[in-house]
Short mmCIF file of C-alpha atoms in Angstrom, two decimals:
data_model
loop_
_atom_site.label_atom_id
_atom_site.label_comp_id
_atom_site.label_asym_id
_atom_site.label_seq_id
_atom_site.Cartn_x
_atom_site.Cartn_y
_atom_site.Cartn_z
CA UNK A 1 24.23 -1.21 46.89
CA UNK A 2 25.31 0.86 44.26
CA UNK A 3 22.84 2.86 42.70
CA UNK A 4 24.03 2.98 39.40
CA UNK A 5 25.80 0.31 37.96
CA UNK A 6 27.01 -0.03 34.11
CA UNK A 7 27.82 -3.49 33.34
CA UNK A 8 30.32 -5.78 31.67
CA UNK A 9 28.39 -5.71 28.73
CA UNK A 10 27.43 -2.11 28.35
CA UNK A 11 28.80 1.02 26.60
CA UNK A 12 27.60 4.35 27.06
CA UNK A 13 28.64 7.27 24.49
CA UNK A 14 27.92 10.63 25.99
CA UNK A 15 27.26 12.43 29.77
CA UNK A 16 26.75 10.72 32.55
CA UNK A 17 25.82 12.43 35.89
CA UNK A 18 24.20 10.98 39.08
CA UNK A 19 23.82 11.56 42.90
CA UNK A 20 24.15 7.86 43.84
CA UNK A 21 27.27 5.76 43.69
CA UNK A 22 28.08 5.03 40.24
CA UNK A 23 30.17 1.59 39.66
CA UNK A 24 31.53 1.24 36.22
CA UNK A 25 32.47 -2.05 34.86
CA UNK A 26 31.88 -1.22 31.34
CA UNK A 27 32.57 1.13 28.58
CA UNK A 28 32.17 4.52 29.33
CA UNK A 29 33.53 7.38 26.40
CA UNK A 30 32.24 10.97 27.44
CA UNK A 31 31.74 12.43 30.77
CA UNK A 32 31.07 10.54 34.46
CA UNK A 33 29.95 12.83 37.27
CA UNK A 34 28.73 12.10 40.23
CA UNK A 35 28.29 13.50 44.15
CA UNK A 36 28.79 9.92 45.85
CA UNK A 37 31.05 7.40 45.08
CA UNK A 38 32.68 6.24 41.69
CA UNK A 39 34.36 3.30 41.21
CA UNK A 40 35.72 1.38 37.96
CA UNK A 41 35.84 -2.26 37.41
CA UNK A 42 38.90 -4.13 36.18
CA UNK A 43 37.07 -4.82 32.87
CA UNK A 44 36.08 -0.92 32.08
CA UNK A 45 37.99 0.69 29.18
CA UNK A 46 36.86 4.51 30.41
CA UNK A 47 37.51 7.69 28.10
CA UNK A 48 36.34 10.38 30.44
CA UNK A 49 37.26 12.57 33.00
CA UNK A 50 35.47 11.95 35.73
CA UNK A 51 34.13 13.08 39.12
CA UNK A 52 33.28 11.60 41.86
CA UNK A 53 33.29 12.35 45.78
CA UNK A 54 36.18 9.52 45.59
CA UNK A 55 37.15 7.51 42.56
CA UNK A 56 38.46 3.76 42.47
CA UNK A 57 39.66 2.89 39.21
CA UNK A 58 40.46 -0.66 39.09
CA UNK A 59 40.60 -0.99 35.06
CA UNK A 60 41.92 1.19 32.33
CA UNK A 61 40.96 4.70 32.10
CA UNK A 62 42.00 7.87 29.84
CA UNK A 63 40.63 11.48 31.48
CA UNK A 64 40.86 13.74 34.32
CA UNK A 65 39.72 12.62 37.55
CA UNK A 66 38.66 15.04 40.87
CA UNK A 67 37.42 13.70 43.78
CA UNK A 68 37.32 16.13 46.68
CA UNK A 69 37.95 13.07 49.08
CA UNK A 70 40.43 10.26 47.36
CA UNK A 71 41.35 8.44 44.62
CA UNK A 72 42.59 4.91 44.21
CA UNK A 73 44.25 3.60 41.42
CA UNK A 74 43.64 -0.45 42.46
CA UNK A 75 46.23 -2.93 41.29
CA UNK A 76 46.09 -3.63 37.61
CA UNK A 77 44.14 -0.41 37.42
CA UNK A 78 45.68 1.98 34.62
CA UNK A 79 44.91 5.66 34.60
CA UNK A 80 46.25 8.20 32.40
CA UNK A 81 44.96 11.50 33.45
CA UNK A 82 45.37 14.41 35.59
CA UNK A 83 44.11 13.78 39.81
CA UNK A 84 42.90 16.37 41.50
CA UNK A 85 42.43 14.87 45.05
CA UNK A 86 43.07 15.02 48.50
CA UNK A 87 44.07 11.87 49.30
CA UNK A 88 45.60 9.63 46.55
CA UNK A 89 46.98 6.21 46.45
CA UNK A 90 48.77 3.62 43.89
CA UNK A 91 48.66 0.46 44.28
CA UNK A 92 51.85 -1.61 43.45
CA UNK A 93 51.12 -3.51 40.38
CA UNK A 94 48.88 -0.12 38.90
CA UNK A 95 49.82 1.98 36.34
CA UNK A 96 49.86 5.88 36.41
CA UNK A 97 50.84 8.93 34.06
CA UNK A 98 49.67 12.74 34.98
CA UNK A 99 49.88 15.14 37.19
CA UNK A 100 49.02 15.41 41.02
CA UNK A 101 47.43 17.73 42.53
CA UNK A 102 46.52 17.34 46.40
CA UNK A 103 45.52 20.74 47.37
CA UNK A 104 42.30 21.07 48.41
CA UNK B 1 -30.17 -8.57 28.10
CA UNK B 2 -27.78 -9.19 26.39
CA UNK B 3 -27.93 -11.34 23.44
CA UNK B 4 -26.05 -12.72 20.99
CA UNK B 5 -25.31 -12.58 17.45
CA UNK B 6 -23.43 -14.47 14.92
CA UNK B 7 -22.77 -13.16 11.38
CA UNK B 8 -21.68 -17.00 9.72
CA UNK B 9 -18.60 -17.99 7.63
CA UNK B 10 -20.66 -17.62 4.66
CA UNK B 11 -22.35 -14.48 5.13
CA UNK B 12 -21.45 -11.01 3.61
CA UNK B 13 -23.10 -8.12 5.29
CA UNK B 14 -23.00 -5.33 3.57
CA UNK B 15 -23.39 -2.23 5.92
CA UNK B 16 -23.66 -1.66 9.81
CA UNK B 17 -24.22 -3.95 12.26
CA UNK B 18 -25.28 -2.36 15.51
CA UNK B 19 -26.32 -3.88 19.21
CA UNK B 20 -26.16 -4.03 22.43
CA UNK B 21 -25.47 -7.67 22.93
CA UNK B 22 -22.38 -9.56 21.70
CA UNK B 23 -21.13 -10.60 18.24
CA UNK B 24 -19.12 -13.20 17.15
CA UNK B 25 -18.21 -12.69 13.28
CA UNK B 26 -17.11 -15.82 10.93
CA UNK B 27 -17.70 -14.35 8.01
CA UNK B 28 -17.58 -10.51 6.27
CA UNK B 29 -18.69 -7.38 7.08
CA UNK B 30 -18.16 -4.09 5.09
CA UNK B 31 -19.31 -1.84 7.30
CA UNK B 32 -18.74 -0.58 10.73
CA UNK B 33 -19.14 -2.72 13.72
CA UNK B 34 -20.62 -1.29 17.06
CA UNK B 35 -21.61 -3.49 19.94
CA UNK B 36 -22.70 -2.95 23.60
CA UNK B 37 -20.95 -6.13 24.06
CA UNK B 38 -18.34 -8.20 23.15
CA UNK B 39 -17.12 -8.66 19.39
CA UNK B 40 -15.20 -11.50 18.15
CA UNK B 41 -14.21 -11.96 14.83
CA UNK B 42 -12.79 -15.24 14.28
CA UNK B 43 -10.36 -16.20 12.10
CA UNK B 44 -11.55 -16.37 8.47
CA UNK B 45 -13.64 -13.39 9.65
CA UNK B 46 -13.14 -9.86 8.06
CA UNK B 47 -14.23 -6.36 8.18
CA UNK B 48 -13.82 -3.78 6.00
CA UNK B 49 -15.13 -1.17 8.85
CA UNK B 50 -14.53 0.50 11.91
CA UNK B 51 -15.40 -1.79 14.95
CA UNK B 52 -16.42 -0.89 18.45
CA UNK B 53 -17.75 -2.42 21.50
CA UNK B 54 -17.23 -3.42 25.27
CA UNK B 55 -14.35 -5.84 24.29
CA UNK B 56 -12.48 -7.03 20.54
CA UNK B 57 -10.89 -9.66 20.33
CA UNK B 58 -9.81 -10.58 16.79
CA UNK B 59 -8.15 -13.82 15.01
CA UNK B 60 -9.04 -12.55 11.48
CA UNK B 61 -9.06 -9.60 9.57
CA UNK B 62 -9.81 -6.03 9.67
CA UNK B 63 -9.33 -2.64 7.69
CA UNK B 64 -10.77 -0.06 10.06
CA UNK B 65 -10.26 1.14 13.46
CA UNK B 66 -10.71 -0.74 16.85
CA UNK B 67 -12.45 0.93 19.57
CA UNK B 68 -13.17 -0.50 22.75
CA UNK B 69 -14.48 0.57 26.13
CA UNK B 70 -12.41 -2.57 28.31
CA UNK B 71 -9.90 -4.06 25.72
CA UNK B 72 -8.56 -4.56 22.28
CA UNK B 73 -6.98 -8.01 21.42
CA UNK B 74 -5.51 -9.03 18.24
CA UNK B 75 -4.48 -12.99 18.56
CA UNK B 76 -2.19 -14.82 16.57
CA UNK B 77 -3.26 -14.65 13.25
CA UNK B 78 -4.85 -11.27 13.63
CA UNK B 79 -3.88 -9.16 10.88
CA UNK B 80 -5.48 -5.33 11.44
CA UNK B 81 -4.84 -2.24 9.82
CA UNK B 82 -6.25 0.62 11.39
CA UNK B 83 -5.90 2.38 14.85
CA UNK B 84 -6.94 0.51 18.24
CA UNK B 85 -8.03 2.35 21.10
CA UNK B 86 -9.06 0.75 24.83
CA UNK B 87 -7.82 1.23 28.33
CA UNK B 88 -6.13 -2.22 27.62
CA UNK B 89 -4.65 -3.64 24.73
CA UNK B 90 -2.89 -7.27 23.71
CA UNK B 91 -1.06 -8.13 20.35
CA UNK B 92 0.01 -11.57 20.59
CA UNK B 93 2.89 -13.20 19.16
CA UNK B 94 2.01 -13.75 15.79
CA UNK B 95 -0.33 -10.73 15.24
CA UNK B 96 0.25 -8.42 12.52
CA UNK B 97 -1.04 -4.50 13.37
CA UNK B 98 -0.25 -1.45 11.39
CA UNK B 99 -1.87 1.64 12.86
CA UNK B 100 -1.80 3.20 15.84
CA UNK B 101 -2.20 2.51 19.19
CA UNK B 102 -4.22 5.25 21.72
CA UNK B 103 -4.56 4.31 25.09
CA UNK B 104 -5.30 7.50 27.54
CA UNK B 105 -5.51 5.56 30.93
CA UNK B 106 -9.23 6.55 31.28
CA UNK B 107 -11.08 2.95 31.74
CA UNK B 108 -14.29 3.90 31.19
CA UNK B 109 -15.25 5.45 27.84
CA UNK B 110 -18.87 4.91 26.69
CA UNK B 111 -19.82 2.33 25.64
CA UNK B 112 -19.10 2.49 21.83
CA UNK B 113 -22.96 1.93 21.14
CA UNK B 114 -25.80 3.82 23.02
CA UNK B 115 -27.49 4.28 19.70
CA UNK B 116 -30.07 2.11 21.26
CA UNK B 117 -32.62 4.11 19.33
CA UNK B 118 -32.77 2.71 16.01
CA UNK B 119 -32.81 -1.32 17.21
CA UNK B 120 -30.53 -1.54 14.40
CA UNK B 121 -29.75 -5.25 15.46
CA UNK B 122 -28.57 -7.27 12.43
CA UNK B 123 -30.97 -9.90 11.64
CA UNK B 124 -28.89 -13.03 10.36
CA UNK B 125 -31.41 -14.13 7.88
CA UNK B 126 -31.44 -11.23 5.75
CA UNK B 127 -28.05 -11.37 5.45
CA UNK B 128 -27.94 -14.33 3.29
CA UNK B 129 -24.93 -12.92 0.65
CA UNK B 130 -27.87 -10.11 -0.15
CA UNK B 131 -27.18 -6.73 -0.19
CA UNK B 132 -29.63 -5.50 1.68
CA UNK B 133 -29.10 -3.26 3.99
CA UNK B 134 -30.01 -4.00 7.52
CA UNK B 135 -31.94 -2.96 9.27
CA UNK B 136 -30.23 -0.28 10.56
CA UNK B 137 -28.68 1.87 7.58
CA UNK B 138 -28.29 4.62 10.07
CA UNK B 139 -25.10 5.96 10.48
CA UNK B 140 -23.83 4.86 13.58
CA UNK B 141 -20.66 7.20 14.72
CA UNK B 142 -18.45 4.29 15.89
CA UNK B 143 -17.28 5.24 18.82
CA UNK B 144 -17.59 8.07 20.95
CA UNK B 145 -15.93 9.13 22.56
CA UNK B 146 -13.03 8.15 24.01
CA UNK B 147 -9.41 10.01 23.11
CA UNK B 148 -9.41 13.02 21.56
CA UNK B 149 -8.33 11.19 18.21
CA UNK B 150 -11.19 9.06 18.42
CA UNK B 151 -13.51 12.05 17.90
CA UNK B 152 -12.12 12.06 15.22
CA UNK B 153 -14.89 9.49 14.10
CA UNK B 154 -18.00 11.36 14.53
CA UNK B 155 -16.46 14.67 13.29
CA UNK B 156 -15.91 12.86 9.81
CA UNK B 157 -19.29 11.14 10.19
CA UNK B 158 -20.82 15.08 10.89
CA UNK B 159 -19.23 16.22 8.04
CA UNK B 160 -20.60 14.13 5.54
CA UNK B 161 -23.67 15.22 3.57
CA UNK B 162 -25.45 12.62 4.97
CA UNK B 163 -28.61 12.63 6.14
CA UNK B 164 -28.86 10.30 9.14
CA UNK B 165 -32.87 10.40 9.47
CA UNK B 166 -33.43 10.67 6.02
CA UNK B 167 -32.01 7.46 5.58
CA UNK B 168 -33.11 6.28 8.55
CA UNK B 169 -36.58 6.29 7.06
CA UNK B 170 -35.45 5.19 4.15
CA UNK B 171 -34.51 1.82 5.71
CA UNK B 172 -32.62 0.47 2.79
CA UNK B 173 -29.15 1.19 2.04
CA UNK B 174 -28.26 4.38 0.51
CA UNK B 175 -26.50 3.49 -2.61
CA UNK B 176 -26.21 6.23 -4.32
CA UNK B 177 -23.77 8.14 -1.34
CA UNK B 178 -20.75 9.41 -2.58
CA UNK B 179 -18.59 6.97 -0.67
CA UNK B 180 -15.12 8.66 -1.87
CA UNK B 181 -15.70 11.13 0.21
CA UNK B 182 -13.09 10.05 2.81
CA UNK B 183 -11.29 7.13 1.39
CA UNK B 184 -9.15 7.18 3.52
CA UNK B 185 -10.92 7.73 7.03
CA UNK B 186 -13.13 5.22 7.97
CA UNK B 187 -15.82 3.95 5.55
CA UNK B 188 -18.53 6.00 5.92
CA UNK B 189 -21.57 3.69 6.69
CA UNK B 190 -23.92 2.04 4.79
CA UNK B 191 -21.85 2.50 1.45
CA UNK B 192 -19.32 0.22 1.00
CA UNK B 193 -16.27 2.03 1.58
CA UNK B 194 -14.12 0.87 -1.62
CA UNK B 195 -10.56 1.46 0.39
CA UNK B 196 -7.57 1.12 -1.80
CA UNK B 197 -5.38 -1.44 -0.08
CA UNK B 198 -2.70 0.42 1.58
CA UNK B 199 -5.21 3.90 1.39
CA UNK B 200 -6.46 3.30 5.19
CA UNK B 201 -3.36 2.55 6.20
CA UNK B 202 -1.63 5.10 4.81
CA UNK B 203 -3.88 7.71 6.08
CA UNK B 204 -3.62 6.59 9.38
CA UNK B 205 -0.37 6.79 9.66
CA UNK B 206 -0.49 10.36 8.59
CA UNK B 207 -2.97 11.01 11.11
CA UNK B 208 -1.01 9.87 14.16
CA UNK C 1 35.00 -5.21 25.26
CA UNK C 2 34.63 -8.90 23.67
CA UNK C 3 33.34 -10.49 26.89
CA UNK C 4 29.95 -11.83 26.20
CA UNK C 5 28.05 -10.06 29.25
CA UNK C 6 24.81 -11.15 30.79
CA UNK C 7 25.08 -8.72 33.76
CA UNK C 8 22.40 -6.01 34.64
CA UNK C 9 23.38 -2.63 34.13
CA UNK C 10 20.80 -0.48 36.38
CA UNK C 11 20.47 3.55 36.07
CA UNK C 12 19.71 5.08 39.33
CA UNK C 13 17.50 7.20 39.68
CA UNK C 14 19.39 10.36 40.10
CA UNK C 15 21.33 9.22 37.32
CA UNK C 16 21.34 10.94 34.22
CA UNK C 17 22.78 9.73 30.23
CA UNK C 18 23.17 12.27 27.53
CA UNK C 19 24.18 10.11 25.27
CA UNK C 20 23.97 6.09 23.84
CA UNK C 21 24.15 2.88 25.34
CA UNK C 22 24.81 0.27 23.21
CA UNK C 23 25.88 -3.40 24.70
CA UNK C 24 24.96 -6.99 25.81
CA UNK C 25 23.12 -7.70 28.97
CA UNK C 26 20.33 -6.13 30.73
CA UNK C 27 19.31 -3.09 31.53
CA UNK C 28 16.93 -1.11 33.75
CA UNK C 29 16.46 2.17 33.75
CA UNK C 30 15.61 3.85 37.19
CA UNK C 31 16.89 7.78 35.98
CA UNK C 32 17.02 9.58 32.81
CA UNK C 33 18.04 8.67 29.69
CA UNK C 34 18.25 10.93 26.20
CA UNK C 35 19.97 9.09 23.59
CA UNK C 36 19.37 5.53 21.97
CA UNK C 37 19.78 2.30 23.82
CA UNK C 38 20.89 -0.79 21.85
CA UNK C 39 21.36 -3.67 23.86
CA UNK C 40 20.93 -7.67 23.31
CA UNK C 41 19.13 -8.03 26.46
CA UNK C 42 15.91 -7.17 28.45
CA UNK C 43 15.52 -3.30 28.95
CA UNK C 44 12.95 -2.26 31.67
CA UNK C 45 12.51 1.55 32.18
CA UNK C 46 11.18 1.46 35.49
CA UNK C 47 8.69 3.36 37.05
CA UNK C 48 9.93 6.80 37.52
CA UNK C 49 12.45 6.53 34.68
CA UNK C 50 12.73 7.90 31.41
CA UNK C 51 14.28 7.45 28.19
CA UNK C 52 14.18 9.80 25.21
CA UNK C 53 15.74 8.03 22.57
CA UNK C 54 14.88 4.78 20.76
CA UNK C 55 15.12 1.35 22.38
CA UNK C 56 16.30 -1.30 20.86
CA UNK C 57 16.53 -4.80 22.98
CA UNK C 58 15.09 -8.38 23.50
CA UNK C 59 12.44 -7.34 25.05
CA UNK C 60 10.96 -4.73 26.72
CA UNK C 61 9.18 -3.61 29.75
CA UNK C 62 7.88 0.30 30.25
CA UNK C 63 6.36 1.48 33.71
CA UNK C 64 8.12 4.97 33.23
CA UNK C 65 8.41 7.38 30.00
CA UNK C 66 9.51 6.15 26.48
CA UNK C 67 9.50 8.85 24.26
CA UNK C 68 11.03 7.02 21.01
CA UNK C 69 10.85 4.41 18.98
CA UNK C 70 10.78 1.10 20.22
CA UNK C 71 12.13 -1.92 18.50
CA UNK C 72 11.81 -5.05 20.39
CA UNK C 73 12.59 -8.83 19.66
CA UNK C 74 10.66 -9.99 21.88
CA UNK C 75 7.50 -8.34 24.07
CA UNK C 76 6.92 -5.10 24.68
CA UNK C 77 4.93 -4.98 28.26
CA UNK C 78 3.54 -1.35 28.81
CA UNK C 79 2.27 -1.31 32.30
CA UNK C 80 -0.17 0.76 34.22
CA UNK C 81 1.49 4.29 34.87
CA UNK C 82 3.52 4.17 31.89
CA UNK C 83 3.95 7.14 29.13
CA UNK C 84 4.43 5.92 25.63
CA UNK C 85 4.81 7.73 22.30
CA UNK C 86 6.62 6.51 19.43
CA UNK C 87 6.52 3.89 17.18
CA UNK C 88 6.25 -0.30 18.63
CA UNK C 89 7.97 -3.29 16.83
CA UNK C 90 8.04 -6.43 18.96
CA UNK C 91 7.09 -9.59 18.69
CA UNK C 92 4.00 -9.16 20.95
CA UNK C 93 2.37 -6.47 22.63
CA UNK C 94 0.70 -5.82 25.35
CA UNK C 95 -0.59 -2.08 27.18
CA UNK C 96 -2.46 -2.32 30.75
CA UNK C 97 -5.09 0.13 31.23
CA UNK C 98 -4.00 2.93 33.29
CA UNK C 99 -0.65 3.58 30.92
CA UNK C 100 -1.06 6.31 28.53
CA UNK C 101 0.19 5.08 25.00
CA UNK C 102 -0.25 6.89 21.53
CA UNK C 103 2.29 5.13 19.31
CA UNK C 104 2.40 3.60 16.18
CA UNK C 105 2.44 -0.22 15.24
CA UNK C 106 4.54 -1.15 12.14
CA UNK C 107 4.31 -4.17 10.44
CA UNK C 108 5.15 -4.75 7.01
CA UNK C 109 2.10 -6.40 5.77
CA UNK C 110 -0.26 -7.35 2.75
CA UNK C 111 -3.87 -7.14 4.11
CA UNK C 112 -5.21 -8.29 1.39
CA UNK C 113 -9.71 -8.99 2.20
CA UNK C 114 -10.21 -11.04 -0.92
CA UNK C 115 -12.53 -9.59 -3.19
CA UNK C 116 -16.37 -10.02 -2.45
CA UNK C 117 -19.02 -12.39 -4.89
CA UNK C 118 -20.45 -10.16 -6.98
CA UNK C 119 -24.41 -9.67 -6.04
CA UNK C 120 -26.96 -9.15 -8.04
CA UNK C 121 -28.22 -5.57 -9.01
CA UNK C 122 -25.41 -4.21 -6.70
CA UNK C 123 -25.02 -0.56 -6.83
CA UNK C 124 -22.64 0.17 -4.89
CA UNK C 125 -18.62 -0.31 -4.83
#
């Protein structure tokens, strides 16, 4: 049901932007923007900062992320980034480094 | 009314071959092609010419440009260098095309031929490996009109010095025309157009 | 990412890459693409889609916009509605009527005609 989805097997270099839901579970190096949802598989290696209405990042990512509604980092999910987010969660077994920010 | 022609595996024709009916080709042409019908040029076949008609479908071998009002297709074996240009086209597996390839979404171009004037029909017997020209030496602009390139065709053919009811009336072959004049475009008609290998394809590719 | 992948990436069709996509498995664009695709699998640009860039895949099928070179190992299908310009390599080709194509065939070929029995008294050539 996801609009846009990047597979296991694909890597995308560069800008990515999109109204639909956008589900990672690739490689993604650049930008990921999108008004719906945003979620990244456990097999994505993501260097981006990316945004997303809310953002579930299940595999290993290196950017900023805003989402104006949550973000989840999912168990054996990494993220190394700044969150900007009103709602935010960490899942035991997840890794996280950054700063929080929950004002919205 | 449509009829059919044959130009045999051992006949050369040197010059245009024009009709309203179909034509299968087994042997050689240098010249252009330009059918109301459907032209098939097997595969020891070969032109050294532009070819046009209702439908092309080609196992052999051409140097010139494909025009067609329906479709264009090259089968295995095909080898073609020069530009194709029909509503459809196929290149099979096996097919080997340099050129371009113009298709404008507009299915119905005219028919390639409507020269109907000059009833320049090839006759088979007096193609026997003689040179003679047939009996249409006119100069038969392959293919009107379709895409904007193809015009292309008849803008060259207008250019040339020739005189297309001169030698109409002449009814033989105009040898003495100053074939270089556009090496590299299509080979002007009745003259054999003495194309350098690689000189059509060249040109085309500067052309697209 | 050394997982062999056979999944099917899809581009929606608000979805927009500046950039390339390079990878294994399948792809079908339903947005906008400007950049070069290189994949080892089938790559469809859907109607309504778009890529500016060159494609590079197994095979390829184009009901939207190419606008690039396309370099195929297997067929190119260009399909009624489709806007091609560029250059085609694949192993076959095939453009429906109703597509609007001007693009350029490459092949690396001898076309050699053989030469022609010499006739008597000919002038010309």
């Amino acid at each position: 049901m996801a609009g846009t989805v990047i597979g296991e097997g694909l890597s995308i270099e560069g800008d990515v932007t999109s109204d639909e839901e956008v589900v990672v579970q690739g490689n993604l190096r650049g930008k990921l923007t999108s008004t719906d949802a945003v979620s990244i598989g456990p097999s994505s290696v993501v260097q981006a900062d990316i945004t997303g209405q809310s953002v579930s990042i299940a595999g290993q990512v290196v950017g900023d992320i805003t989402a104006p509604e949550r973000v989840d980092i999912q168990a054996g999910g990494r993220l190394v980034g700044d969150v900007k987010a009103a709602r935010f969660t960490i899942a035991d077994g997840a890794s996280f480094k950054g700063a929080v920010d929950m004002e919205v | 009314m449509s009829q059919s022609s044959v130009i045999g595996a051992g006949t050369i024709v040197r010059g245009n071959v024009e009709g309203e009916g179909s034509l299968e080709i087994f042997g050689r042409v240098e010249g252009d092609v330009s059918m109301g019908g459907e032209v098939m040029l097997g595969e020891g076949g070969a032109v050294r010419g532009n070819v046009s008609g209702e439908k092309i479908s080609v196992h052999g071998a051409v140097l010139g440009d494909l025009l067609a009002t329906h479709a264009v297709l090259l089968e295995r074996g095909a080898k073609v260098v020069g530009d194709l240009s029909a509503p459809r086209i196929g290149i099979a597996n096996g097919a080997l095309v340099r050129g371009t390839v113009r298709t404008e979404g507009e299915p119905a171009l005219a028919a390639p031929n409507k020269r109907a004037a000059t009833a320049a029909v090839f006759k088979p017997s007096a193609f026997a490996a003689k040179p003679v020209a047939k009996a249409e030496p006119k100069l038969v602009p392959p293919a009107e009109p379709v895409e904007e390139d193809e015009g292309e065709d008849e803008d060259e053919d207008e250019d040339e010095d020739y005189d297309y009811d001169q030698q109409r009336e002449a009814a033989v072959m105009p040898p003495a025309r100053p074939k270089e004049k556009e090496p590299e475009r299509r080979p002007p008609p009745p003259v054999l157009p003495s194309l350098g290998k690689g000189a059509k394809a060249k040109k085309k590719k500067h052309r697209d | 990412m050394a997982r062999p992948s056979f999944d099917i990436s899809v581009l929606g069709p608000s979805t927009r890459v500046t950039g390339r996509l390079t990878g294994a498995g399948s792809l079908r664009v339903e947005g906008s693409v400007r950049g070069d695709i290189q994949i080892s699998g089938d790559a469809e640009i859907a109607e309504g889609g778009s890529v500016e860039g060159n494609v590079t895949a197994d095979a390829l099928e184009i009901a939207g916009t190419l606008l690039g070179d396309v370099v195929s190992g297997g067929p190119v299908a260009i399909r009624s509605g489709a806007v091609v310009r560029g250059e085609l390599r694949g192993s076959e080709i095939s453009i429906e009527p109703g597509s609007r194509v001007s693009a350029r065939l490459v092949a690396d070929f001898e076309l050699d005609l053989g030469p022609l029995p010499p006739i008597a008294a000919a002038k010309r050539r």
